[in-house]
């Protein structure tokens, strides 16, 4: 038993740390650490820098640029990336559609899509949720019907993150309505420029334009854009969701945020003294740090245990990482609100929610506190809500 | 970074787990508690035979050179069994302090199961602050005489030797002027009153009236040594707590699967499943922090060690309370009875929460220290 990393692991960590801090522009990292939104070109630029180093999709199969890292290396890489404020390579590309194509796609699909996905030449979005299919995803109704050499898609997707930037969307479509709902779903790749696709933005409570509705009206997609076998889409979707493992706890992100909170609590005064010297505040901060330390240890236990596990077979404990990790990320946003106090109130100048073109008032760092708090409520909802995670633990671990 | 047990550690774990599974059933434990001292001499002899009593001591002192990991393995098993023998008080507290003081002969006797010892440090108004000492030591020839009263001395009623904290100088809450003194339990001027504790163990109140004592000497500062040993004991206690919590969780999940109401097992209700899951999350977080405490117990940097140990104790306290209360609630009335096992785990957990500093006290320590992240 040993908490220490090996010399090789430490060398790897230091190399990743140096790379993130020296090669990824500080302006981009600063925006992430300060909780501001990135523009599309900043996300693309950052991912291309990683890809040039071979680090945009290190977990992919070796022949498609994967690095063959150990679970510990993957952990260190993600932790350093999150702590440095480097935006994660677009998850729809590298954690979702990429691994599915690499595992189940045709050779032609792999050659056509994987290198472009890694380099963010194609921006992918995820066509899973529908107005009537959220936690009960398998009840989705968007249908695809084969007509000669084309699939014809009709229906609606929703909560489609950053669809406004997307070149491609990977969709779960109903291809057989006559069988059990999980057995009539297919996984289809759709070019966003295809006629019949309409993207409508949804404004979220933080004032942001992050998610969209995507409408499909008689959209004709070449037959070869089906991934794997027809009606096996549910299996691929489960594979995709199981792929996100230890990074999901986002311990590094929470660490960086707590560092930022400490820094800002040194600037904000209460009773003429920096808030960071206030005993009650320090205890609240310490309570979150303790839970985060515990989660980091839980994550390391999962990482250590992964060494002996088959790919695509996640440790059931990773559900704990999502559950607790989301709660802690949200707790950090509450602390940030506490730090800025009344200065959380004014809308930021650039905030689209204002609906008017006014300069903001107060420090800029205070203006992001409330939107971040509002926005991050999503973390316990998306990717399988925390209630769904509890169902998974109840079944898979506790045997209910 | 690895959390695998070595071959020897696995063997130790297997043998202790087997010992508890074979000999420490719920009914058997009742029998041990009914013995004159409130615990079983036969078990104590068995522990000695299996090498558990010498586990943490160096080989020169007659021990087996076990570290925090070995101790944690034993304590987690003891938590599952709700062991009532004076292992923590005699071996982990008194034994380790004696070892720090170079008292190899006494340590050897503890390892052999021939000596019971206890550490008397809590006073009526000290809380868990080891540096808050009103008991006085006055020089008397080559030795000392102690006067004062110690409270909640763990297994202080059966101990043959007592290690007592007392002041040779300075004011009640000064960090300086504290010594540790060895007193025979039958020395003149010692008056003891033993009492059962809420968790089925034993403790004593002990008065000293000009009691002759011998000061034990440490290489460094006595209080710093006491605090280091205390931190190691907290790490061990965290491991015990994990055993207690894991058992409460397992018993509760079993119960939910078998108890029928409204024509079905109550575990089919999602609201109860989700509460069992939240208990599980709290258990795994506690397990992680107990492991952290174990791996940090030997840390040379006293401040980093103390912050880590305190962080673990906060997590154990919070998780323990959550799991204990939920375990009782999800059982319903049966958990309120002495005849059912769950309540006994709940009671032990509750006492662990109050031992060596509760969650609030340790949270304050973490809050005033450098960040643990």
XYZ file of C-alpha atoms in Angstrom:
773
model
C 0.000 0.000 0.000
C 1.392 3.290 -1.020
C -0.098 6.679 -1.737
C 2.921 7.785 -3.731
C 3.191 7.673 -7.487
C 6.183 6.005 -9.104
C 9.057 8.090 -10.452
C 7.879 7.423 -14.013
C 4.357 8.535 -13.112
C 5.651 11.711 -11.500
C 7.782 12.431 -14.570
C 4.717 11.932 -16.752
C 2.638 14.215 -14.525
C 5.289 16.930 -14.656
C 5.497 16.625 -18.419
C 1.710 17.008 -18.739
C 1.747 19.930 -16.304
C 4.475 21.709 -18.248
C 2.732 21.098 -21.558
C -0.646 22.377 -20.357
C 0.828 25.474 -18.792
C 3.297 26.324 -21.520
C 1.561 25.288 -24.721
C -2.102 26.087 -24.099
C -2.607 29.870 -24.211
C -2.949 31.427 -20.807
C -5.872 33.595 -21.957
C -7.931 30.468 -22.653
C -6.985 28.775 -19.393
C -7.678 31.930 -17.423
C -11.183 32.133 -18.887
C -11.862 28.550 -17.808
C -10.486 29.077 -14.307
C -12.504 32.260 -13.915
C -15.673 30.503 -15.005
C -16.210 32.465 -18.205
C -17.550 30.959 -21.435
C -15.190 30.057 -24.246
C -15.797 31.010 -27.844
C -15.864 28.249 -30.444
C -12.470 29.171 -31.889
C -10.860 28.994 -28.443
C -12.159 25.461 -27.889
C -10.963 24.445 -31.355
C -7.557 26.050 -30.874
C -6.984 24.351 -27.553
C -7.993 20.921 -28.858
C -5.726 21.246 -31.893
C -2.789 22.048 -29.633
C -3.518 18.869 -27.678
C -4.018 16.872 -30.862
C -0.700 18.046 -32.288
C 0.895 16.479 -29.201
C -1.210 13.314 -29.696
C -3.173 14.046 -26.537
C -6.659 14.941 -27.786
C -7.927 11.370 -27.606
C -5.345 9.412 -25.626
C -7.846 6.706 -24.625
C -8.688 5.724 -28.216
C -7.279 2.530 -29.732
C -3.574 2.867 -30.566
C -4.039 2.693 -34.341
C -6.248 5.795 -34.135
C -3.822 7.814 -32.095
C -4.468 6.396 -28.631
C -1.556 6.515 -26.200
C -2.074 3.204 -24.433
C -1.759 4.876 -21.061
C -2.200 3.139 -17.764
C -5.255 4.131 -15.694
C -2.901 6.099 -13.431
C -1.506 8.069 -16.369
C -5.011 8.816 -17.607
C -5.950 9.990 -14.135
C -2.885 12.233 -13.835
C -3.456 13.637 -17.310
C -7.069 14.569 -16.572
C -6.272 15.936 -13.129
C -3.518 18.171 -14.488
C -5.668 19.279 -17.403
C -8.550 20.206 -15.119
C -6.324 21.965 -12.609
C -4.584 23.984 -15.332
C -7.911 25.192 -16.712
C -7.359 23.513 -20.066
C -10.726 22.879 -21.719
C -11.327 19.151 -22.044
C -11.234 17.969 -25.673
C -14.804 18.140 -26.927
C -16.453 15.195 -25.159
C -18.947 14.590 -27.992
C -15.979 13.949 -30.295
C -13.426 12.168 -28.171
C -15.447 10.472 -25.409
C -18.693 9.739 -27.206
C -18.839 9.312 -30.969
C -15.106 8.615 -31.383
C -14.959 5.484 -29.208
C -18.238 4.200 -30.707
C -16.950 4.562 -34.275
C -13.591 3.070 -33.300
C -15.312 0.058 -31.717
C -18.344 -0.539 -33.945
C -17.893 1.568 -37.083
C -16.795 0.432 -40.541
C -13.221 0.941 -41.738
C -14.452 3.674 -44.059
C -16.176 5.450 -41.149
C -13.055 5.206 -39.014
C -10.856 6.676 -41.726
C -13.332 9.360 -42.588
C -14.332 10.513 -39.115
C -11.769 9.658 -36.440
C -8.835 11.878 -37.450
C -11.198 14.806 -38.035
C -12.937 14.239 -34.709
C -9.617 14.226 -32.852
C -8.527 17.449 -34.499
C -11.956 19.071 -34.101
C -12.154 19.545 -37.866
C -15.666 18.192 -37.392
C -17.607 19.433 -34.402
C -19.977 16.717 -33.196
C -23.131 17.055 -31.123
C -25.227 14.432 -29.431
C -28.736 13.596 -30.651
C -30.022 11.465 -27.783
C -32.588 13.254 -25.560
C -36.024 14.119 -26.848
C -38.887 16.058 -25.307
C -40.509 12.749 -24.278
C -37.294 10.790 -23.685
C -35.054 12.090 -20.897
C -34.126 9.656 -18.141
C -36.237 7.114 -20.045
C -34.041 7.517 -23.086
C -35.089 4.252 -24.731
C -38.595 5.602 -25.295
C -37.247 7.969 -27.958
C -39.467 8.473 -31.034
C -37.362 10.176 -33.705
C -37.668 7.642 -36.514
C -35.431 6.618 -39.374
C -36.954 4.740 -42.294
C -34.900 3.158 -45.047
C -35.805 4.468 -48.476
C -33.503 3.051 -51.163
C -29.974 4.118 -50.312
C -31.064 6.662 -47.669
C -32.392 6.780 -44.140
C -35.204 9.299 -43.868
C -35.278 10.876 -40.410
C -38.218 12.654 -38.830
C -38.526 13.867 -35.262
C -36.990 16.115 -32.662
C -33.967 16.058 -30.378
C -33.461 18.402 -27.459
C -30.852 19.570 -24.921
C -28.392 19.325 -27.804
C -25.314 20.995 -26.373
C -23.514 23.430 -28.691
C -25.448 22.248 -31.746
C -25.044 25.784 -33.041
C -21.351 25.007 -33.617
C -21.822 21.467 -34.873
C -20.942 20.002 -38.259
C -22.283 16.550 -37.422
C -24.764 14.989 -35.043
C -24.850 11.363 -33.876
C -28.438 10.302 -33.404
C -30.328 7.508 -31.787
C -33.295 6.813 -34.043
C -36.196 4.378 -33.865
C -35.781 1.945 -36.732
C -38.176 -0.763 -35.549
C -41.263 0.330 -33.606
C -42.630 -3.218 -33.369
C -40.110 -4.679 -30.881
C -39.109 -4.006 -27.265
C -38.098 -0.347 -27.111
C -34.370 -0.983 -26.526
C -34.215 -3.377 -29.486
C -35.492 -1.054 -32.204
C -32.951 1.763 -31.992
C -30.107 2.545 -34.403
C -27.072 4.821 -34.215
C -26.864 7.138 -37.244
C -24.412 9.910 -38.188
C -25.976 12.986 -39.738
C -24.360 15.946 -41.473
C -25.844 19.079 -39.892
C -25.980 20.785 -43.309
C -28.479 18.253 -44.628
C -31.709 19.913 -45.759
C -34.581 19.535 -43.279
C -32.536 20.148 -40.095
C -33.467 23.169 -37.996
C -31.584 24.231 -34.861
C -33.450 26.368 -32.335
C -31.535 27.702 -29.308
C -32.858 27.229 -25.777
C -31.905 29.965 -23.363
C -30.951 28.528 -19.992
C -31.497 30.117 -16.551
C -27.928 31.410 -16.433
C -28.699 33.452 -19.545
C -26.480 31.231 -21.697
C -27.073 29.718 -25.130
C -25.554 26.336 -24.561
C -28.320 23.921 -25.551
C -30.689 23.645 -28.480
C -33.611 21.849 -29.973
C -32.837 20.091 -33.245
C -35.727 19.322 -35.600
C -35.590 16.693 -38.334
C -38.077 17.045 -41.164
C -37.714 14.472 -43.920
C -33.909 14.490 -43.533
C -32.248 12.117 -46.016
C -29.026 10.525 -44.789
C -26.833 8.153 -46.842
C -27.372 4.552 -45.832
C -23.691 4.052 -45.040
C -23.953 6.543 -42.126
C -25.472 3.846 -39.942
C -22.934 2.760 -37.311
C -22.615 -0.978 -36.771
C -25.760 -3.043 -37.151
C -29.296 -1.821 -37.479
C -31.306 -1.962 -34.233
C -28.170 -2.319 -32.080
C -27.944 1.386 -31.271
C -28.933 0.947 -27.627
C -25.895 -1.266 -26.996
C -23.635 1.348 -28.564
C -25.253 4.081 -26.477
C -24.620 2.082 -23.305
C -21.021 1.539 -24.374
C -20.711 5.278 -24.962
C -22.105 6.197 -21.558
C -19.882 3.629 -19.838
C -16.839 5.146 -21.461
C -16.800 8.247 -19.311
C -15.202 6.888 -16.198
C -12.932 8.425 -13.672
C -12.759 11.880 -15.265
C -16.410 12.280 -14.481
C -15.736 13.165 -10.833
C -13.915 16.285 -12.056
C -11.870 16.453 -8.880
C -9.278 18.592 -10.646
C -11.930 21.080 -11.730
C -13.230 21.362 -8.182
C -9.686 21.737 -6.842
C -9.026 24.601 -9.247
C -12.303 26.233 -8.304
C -11.535 25.986 -4.583
C -8.157 27.589 -5.208
C -9.930 30.404 -7.016
C -12.393 30.741 -4.125
C -9.537 31.024 -1.633
C -7.961 33.701 -3.796
C -11.180 35.712 -4.113
C -11.978 35.283 -0.415
C -8.712 37.093 0.203
C -9.986 40.065 -1.797
C -13.504 40.304 -0.371
C -13.799 42.004 3.001
C -16.234 41.346 5.826
C -16.074 43.647 8.803
C -12.907 45.108 7.350
C -11.112 41.737 7.331
C -10.535 39.420 4.365
C -13.290 36.794 4.275
C -10.653 34.052 4.150
C -9.804 34.888 7.763
C -13.409 34.389 8.863
C -13.684 31.239 10.936
C -17.164 30.272 9.792
C -16.238 30.666 6.136
C -13.043 28.669 6.600
C -14.997 25.844 8.182
C -17.448 25.761 5.292
C -14.530 25.703 2.884
C -12.770 22.988 4.885
C -15.917 20.857 4.910
C -16.027 20.890 1.093
C -12.281 20.240 0.861
C -12.598 17.196 3.104
C -15.364 15.708 0.962
C -13.294 16.445 -2.122
C -10.220 14.765 -0.619
C -12.390 11.744 0.136
C -13.657 11.709 -3.437
C -10.109 11.983 -4.752
C -9.172 8.939 -2.685
C -12.289 7.113 -3.922
C -11.247 7.968 -7.454
C -7.720 6.679 -6.854
C -9.204 3.443 -5.511
C -11.232 3.093 -8.715
C -8.140 3.897 -10.807
C -6.064 1.316 -8.936
C -8.808 -1.251 -9.403
C -9.156 -0.502 -13.135
C -5.775 -1.990 -13.855
C -7.352 -5.417 -13.807
C -10.570 -4.545 -15.627
C -11.633 -5.039 -19.247
C -12.223 -1.975 -21.375
C -15.868 -0.921 -21.570
C -16.600 -2.633 -18.258
C -16.668 0.242 -15.807
C -16.273 -0.257 -12.110
C -19.757 0.147 -10.635
C -18.188 2.538 -8.134
C -17.832 5.052 -10.969
C -21.511 5.846 -10.350
C -20.426 7.141 -6.965
C -17.925 9.399 -8.694
C -20.673 10.971 -10.778
C -23.034 11.309 -7.807
C -20.585 12.790 -5.359
C -18.527 14.628 -7.969
C -21.574 16.516 -9.212
C -22.623 17.421 -5.681
C -19.167 18.760 -4.897
C -18.873 20.745 -8.106
C -22.188 22.311 -7.196
C -21.020 22.962 -3.632
C -18.072 24.964 -4.955
C -20.448 27.212 -6.905
C -22.377 27.866 -3.694
C -19.146 28.849 -1.939
C -18.383 31.285 -4.727
C -21.786 32.907 -4.204
C -20.984 33.213 -0.493
C -17.700 34.905 -1.328
C -19.086 37.668 -3.504
C -22.304 38.213 -1.532
C -24.404 41.138 -2.811
C -22.087 41.648 -5.795
C -23.509 38.444 -7.260
C -26.647 40.398 -8.137
C -25.871 42.501 -11.231
C -25.949 40.839 -14.619
C -22.601 40.884 -16.378
C -22.214 43.245 -19.308
C -21.814 40.482 -21.856
C -24.675 38.489 -20.426
C -27.186 37.839 -23.132
C -29.906 37.372 -20.540
C -30.119 41.084 -19.952
C -31.662 41.604 -23.327
C -30.106 45.059 -23.368
C -26.713 46.442 -24.076
C -25.627 47.847 -20.707
C -22.220 47.861 -19.044
C -22.135 45.652 -15.940
C -21.511 46.984 -12.450
C -19.123 45.584 -9.862
C -16.137 43.264 -10.287
C -16.260 40.904 -13.229
C -15.427 37.887 -11.086
C -18.521 38.547 -9.009
C -20.728 38.665 -12.081
C -19.929 35.047 -13.001
C -20.842 33.693 -9.556
C -24.610 33.489 -9.945
C -24.652 32.314 -13.589
C -22.158 29.580 -12.699
C -24.296 28.511 -9.771
C -27.392 28.444 -11.976
C -25.657 26.718 -14.873
C -24.015 24.023 -12.778
C -27.318 22.726 -11.493
C -27.224 20.822 -14.797
C -24.357 18.641 -13.625
C -26.565 16.455 -11.468
C -29.128 16.206 -14.290
C -27.201 15.414 -17.475
C -25.399 12.218 -18.407
C -27.847 10.165 -16.323
C -29.369 12.198 -13.496
C -28.257 11.527 -9.942
C -31.510 9.651 -9.402
C -30.621 7.381 -12.332
C -27.128 6.945 -10.837
C -28.769 5.861 -7.587
C -30.882 3.349 -9.503
C -27.687 1.986 -11.051
C -25.904 1.649 -7.700
C -29.016 0.108 -6.116
C -29.119 -2.549 -8.807
C -25.474 -3.131 -9.697
C -23.855 -2.821 -6.263
C -26.521 -3.328 -3.623
C -28.367 -6.028 -5.548
C -31.885 -4.641 -5.247
C 0.138 4.436 -5.988
C -1.361 1.115 -5.068
C -3.817 -0.102 -2.495
C -2.998 -3.781 -2.701
C -2.141 -5.686 0.441
C 1.198 -7.455 0.644
C 1.212 -11.208 1.082
C 1.757 -10.913 4.835
C -0.961 -8.303 5.135
C -3.402 -10.554 3.307
C -2.588 -13.417 5.666
C -3.084 -11.158 8.668
C -6.419 -9.941 7.325
C -7.608 -13.473 6.646
C -6.675 -14.668 10.106
C -8.268 -11.724 11.925
C -11.398 -11.868 9.779
C -11.671 -15.573 10.527
C -11.135 -14.997 14.233
C -13.979 -12.481 14.339
C -16.289 -14.549 12.158
C -15.691 -17.708 14.230
C -15.539 -16.356 17.744
C -17.297 -13.029 17.826
C -20.933 -13.693 17.033
C -23.579 -11.484 18.561
C -24.486 -14.000 21.306
C -20.857 -14.781 22.065
C -20.179 -11.094 22.528
C -22.993 -10.882 25.068
C -21.203 -13.599 26.986
C -17.867 -11.735 26.908
C -19.533 -8.612 28.254
C -21.046 -10.598 31.116
C -17.635 -11.730 32.354
C -16.314 -10.070 35.541
C -14.136 -7.513 33.766
C -16.656 -6.836 31.020
C -14.555 -8.614 28.401
C -12.951 -11.983 27.808
C -9.534 -13.026 29.144
C -9.739 -16.035 26.850
C -10.037 -13.741 23.846
C -7.121 -11.711 25.132
C -4.985 -14.831 25.319
C -6.077 -15.713 21.791
C -5.093 -12.253 20.545
C -1.677 -12.696 22.180
C -1.267 -16.106 20.581
C -2.074 -14.692 17.138
C 0.460 -11.927 17.622
C -2.100 -9.139 17.646
C -1.008 -7.697 20.996
C 2.539 -7.141 19.763
C 1.519 -6.111 16.273
C 2.442 -2.392 16.327
C 5.682 -2.701 18.284
C 9.157 -2.936 16.870
C 10.813 -6.323 16.826
C 13.422 -5.181 19.378
C 10.572 -4.479 21.778
C 9.107 -7.947 21.304
C 6.640 -6.886 18.650
C 6.028 -7.698 15.010
C 6.840 -4.333 13.458
C 3.384 -3.810 12.017
C 2.536 -0.402 10.659
C -0.655 1.585 10.286
C -1.940 -0.675 7.504
C -1.676 -3.801 9.677
C -3.373 -2.033 12.565
C -6.155 -0.809 10.294
C -6.809 -4.367 9.096
C -7.195 -5.548 12.680
C -9.325 -2.596 13.720
C -11.705 -2.855 10.778
C -12.327 -6.492 11.671
C -12.759 -5.520 15.329
C -15.329 -2.951 14.191
C -17.313 -5.613 12.381
C -17.252 -7.772 15.494
C -17.773 -4.922 17.988
C -14.827 -6.264 19.956
C -14.944 -5.232 23.625
C -11.442 -6.225 24.713
C -9.033 -3.418 25.721
C -7.009 -3.474 22.493
C -7.158 0.233 21.751
C -6.387 1.264 25.324
C -3.681 -1.265 26.190
C -1.943 -1.854 22.860
C -2.519 1.171 20.662
C -2.497 3.865 23.336
C -0.529 2.707 26.387
C 1.665 0.234 24.532
C 2.667 2.679 21.829
C 3.380 5.420 24.373
C 5.544 3.051 26.387
C 7.365 2.101 23.228
C 7.998 5.777 22.459
C 9.401 6.073 25.978
C 11.745 3.147 25.419
C 10.080 1.017 28.093
C 10.873 -2.196 26.265
C 10.240 -4.487 29.241
C 6.699 -3.229 29.745
C 6.006 -3.280 26.004
C 7.189 -6.881 25.871
C 4.783 -7.832 28.642
C 1.898 -6.165 26.821
C 2.800 -8.026 23.624
C 2.796 -11.297 25.574
C -0.620 -10.593 27.051
C 0.823 -10.333 30.554
C 0.139 -6.676 31.226
C -2.925 -4.450 30.894
C -2.307 -0.731 30.781
C -4.372 2.376 30.199
C -3.718 6.028 29.449
C -5.386 8.534 31.769
C -5.559 11.881 29.987
C -9.173 13.069 29.907
C -10.256 15.386 32.697
C -13.655 16.773 33.598
C -13.055 19.990 31.628
C -10.285 19.063 29.179
C -12.492 17.970 26.320
C -10.142 16.055 24.032
C -7.329 18.590 24.313
C -4.241 16.662 25.442
C -2.634 19.925 26.509
C -5.424 20.896 28.911
C -4.143 19.278 32.105
C -5.040 20.241 35.678
C -3.590 17.132 37.354
C -0.337 18.068 39.062
C 2.926 16.227 39.529
C 5.080 17.315 42.469
C 8.703 16.177 42.863
C 9.285 13.718 45.677
C 12.846 12.482 46.102
C 13.803 10.603 42.931
C 10.173 10.361 41.840
C 6.950 12.289 41.746
C 3.579 12.426 43.448
C 0.398 12.967 41.417
C -2.737 14.747 42.526
C -5.858 15.173 40.451
C -8.724 13.344 38.785
C -8.913 11.665 35.394
C -12.142 10.759 33.655
C -13.268 8.271 31.021
C -10.013 6.323 31.223
C -10.648 3.648 28.583
C -10.535 0.258 30.317
C -9.004 2.054 33.291
C -10.738 -0.327 35.695
C -8.900 -3.453 34.597
C -5.514 -1.854 33.844
C -2.581 -2.815 36.065
C -0.434 0.110 35.028
C -1.643 3.620 34.308
C 0.056 6.245 32.170
C -1.107 9.569 33.526
C -0.650 13.033 32.043
C 0.180 15.651 34.667
C 1.733 19.067 34.968
C 5.114 19.626 36.458
C 4.883 23.340 35.678
C 2.963 26.119 33.895
C -0.753 26.860 33.640
C -3.547 24.406 32.909
C -3.678 24.953 29.147
C -0.006 25.684 28.357
C 1.663 23.388 25.860
C 4.751 23.226 28.063
C 5.119 21.617 31.447
C 3.294 18.360 30.708
C 4.732 14.995 31.619
C 3.591 11.398 31.387
C 3.822 9.334 34.576
C 3.660 5.659 35.220
C 1.541 4.600 38.176
C 0.753 1.141 39.450
C -3.018 0.821 39.656
C -2.726 -0.455 43.243
C -0.378 2.328 44.362
C -1.314 4.297 47.479
C -3.644 7.212 46.831
C -5.308 5.697 43.752
C -9.102 5.443 43.879
C -10.835 3.986 40.833
C -14.452 3.681 39.855
C -15.149 1.574 36.791
C -18.285 1.962 34.716
C -19.823 0.370 31.663
C -19.901 2.612 28.599
C -22.770 3.088 26.157
C -21.078 0.870 23.598
C -20.581 -2.118 25.876
C -17.002 -1.342 26.811
C -15.523 -0.138 30.091
C -14.053 3.099 31.410
C -13.011 4.464 34.785
C -12.787 7.624 36.798
C -9.523 7.691 38.715
C -8.503 9.926 41.626
C -4.884 10.452 42.514
C -4.006 11.772 45.986
C -0.273 12.283 46.288
C 0.185 9.029 44.430
C 3.810 7.966 43.929
C 4.716 7.900 40.234
C 7.651 7.539 37.896
C 8.012 9.901 34.945
C 8.562 8.240 31.606
C 10.961 10.014 29.287
C 10.469 10.682 25.585
C 13.108 11.578 23.050
C 11.212 14.768 22.229
C 8.476 16.863 23.728
C 5.943 14.820 25.762
C 2.886 16.601 24.385
C 4.089 16.265 20.775
C 4.632 12.545 21.382
C 1.186 12.205 22.926
C -0.320 13.957 19.928
C 1.503 11.739 17.472
C 0.324 8.586 19.220
C -3.179 10.069 19.462
C -3.189 10.704 15.694
C -2.203 7.075 15.089
C -4.995 5.976 17.396
C -7.484 8.128 15.486
C -6.378 6.502 12.238
C -6.998 3.108 13.866
C -10.348 4.272 15.175
C -11.320 5.415 11.671
C -10.615 1.900 10.425
C -12.721 0.432 13.226
C -15.504 2.866 12.303
C -15.406 1.651 8.707
C -15.966 -1.891 9.971
C -18.888 -0.676 12.073
C -20.419 1.345 9.218
C -19.953 -1.395 6.641
C -21.753 -3.787 8.949
C -24.623 -1.371 9.584
C -25.016 -0.869 5.871
C -24.922 -4.571 5.071
C -27.405 -5.429 7.825
C -29.754 -2.712 6.579
C -29.591 -3.795 2.936
C -30.298 -7.393 3.980
C -33.204 -6.264 6.060
C -34.706 -4.224 3.208
C -34.549 -7.307 1.003
C -36.311 -9.568 3.494
C -38.749 -7.416 5.456
C -42.170 -7.569 3.821
C -44.886 -4.918 4.044
C -47.744 -4.163 1.676
C -47.204 -7.626 0.222
C -43.639 -7.153 -0.929
C -40.063 -6.648 0.248
C -39.723 -3.029 1.316
C -36.439 -2.878 -0.617
C -38.536 -2.784 -3.788
C -39.508 0.769 -2.918
C -37.284 3.179 -4.783
C -37.282 5.737 -1.993
C -35.662 3.182 0.331
C -33.219 1.982 -2.328
C -32.021 5.520 -2.858
C -31.497 6.041 0.837
C -29.493 2.822 0.992
C -27.407 4.147 -1.914
C -26.706 7.408 -0.107
C -25.564 5.359 2.888
C -23.274 3.446 0.546
C -21.784 6.662 -0.833
C -21.182 7.877 2.727
C -19.546 4.523 3.545
C -17.205 4.628 0.549
C -16.222 8.219 1.300
C -15.474 7.169 4.876
C -13.499 4.154 3.664
C -11.451 6.423 1.425
C -10.640 8.815 4.241
C -9.839 6.020 6.695
C -7.385 4.740 4.093
C -5.971 8.244 3.742
C -5.564 8.491 7.515
C -3.837 5.101 7.575
C -1.382 6.096 4.880
C -0.723 9.488 6.498
C -0.423 8.220 10.099
C 3.345 7.833 9.773
C 3.875 11.190 8.037
C 6.857 12.971 9.568
C 5.511 16.497 8.969
C 3.355 16.864 12.102
C 1.119 19.558 10.636
C 0.342 17.693 7.425
C -0.272 14.541 9.452
C -2.585 16.282 11.905
C -4.621 17.922 9.130
C -4.999 14.618 7.302
C -6.026 12.752 10.438
C -8.486 15.468 11.389
C -9.981 15.498 7.907
C -10.504 11.753 8.175
C -12.113 12.075 11.597
C -14.543 14.690 10.237
C -15.529 12.395 7.371
C -15.900 9.402 9.707
C -18.036 11.471 12.059
C -20.311 12.751 9.324
C -20.624 9.437 7.500
C -21.075 7.566 10.771
C -23.915 9.723 11.908
C -25.639 9.564 8.532
C -25.287 5.800 8.172
C -26.199 5.094 11.799
C -29.325 7.203 11.835
C -30.485 5.921 8.453
C -29.809 2.310 9.433
C -32.056 2.695 12.465
C -34.737 4.545 10.499
C -34.857 2.080 7.609
C -35.226 -0.821 10.048
C -37.983 0.795 12.034
C -38.877 -0.381 15.540
C -36.694 -3.489 15.597
C -33.550 -1.327 15.568
C -34.685 0.285 18.805
C -34.331 -2.991 20.699
C -31.345 -4.330 22.643
C -32.063 -7.829 21.360
C -31.329 -6.856 17.760
C -27.717 -6.395 16.658
C -28.038 -3.160 14.705
C -28.501 -0.877 17.706
C -25.197 -2.081 19.166
C -23.324 -0.962 16.050
C -25.187 2.346 16.152
C -24.117 2.858 19.762
C -20.467 2.056 19.114
C -20.444 4.368 16.108
C -21.945 7.175 18.156
C -19.258 6.800 20.826
C -16.487 6.721 18.196
C -17.832 10.036 16.942
C -17.196 11.497 20.392
C -13.789 9.902 20.915
C -10.561 11.873 20.438
C -12.404 14.893 19.112
C -15.743 15.071 17.356
C -16.371 16.281 13.814
C -16.740 19.937 14.852
C -13.463 19.989 16.728
C -11.544 18.336 13.907
C -13.203 20.545 11.307
C -11.788 23.521 13.154
C -8.324 21.949 13.002
C -8.628 21.419 9.257
C -10.008 24.925 8.754
C -7.076 26.579 10.484
C -4.434 24.437 8.768
C -3.020 24.648 5.248
C -5.386 23.233 2.631
C -5.336 19.415 2.541
C -5.848 19.408 -1.227
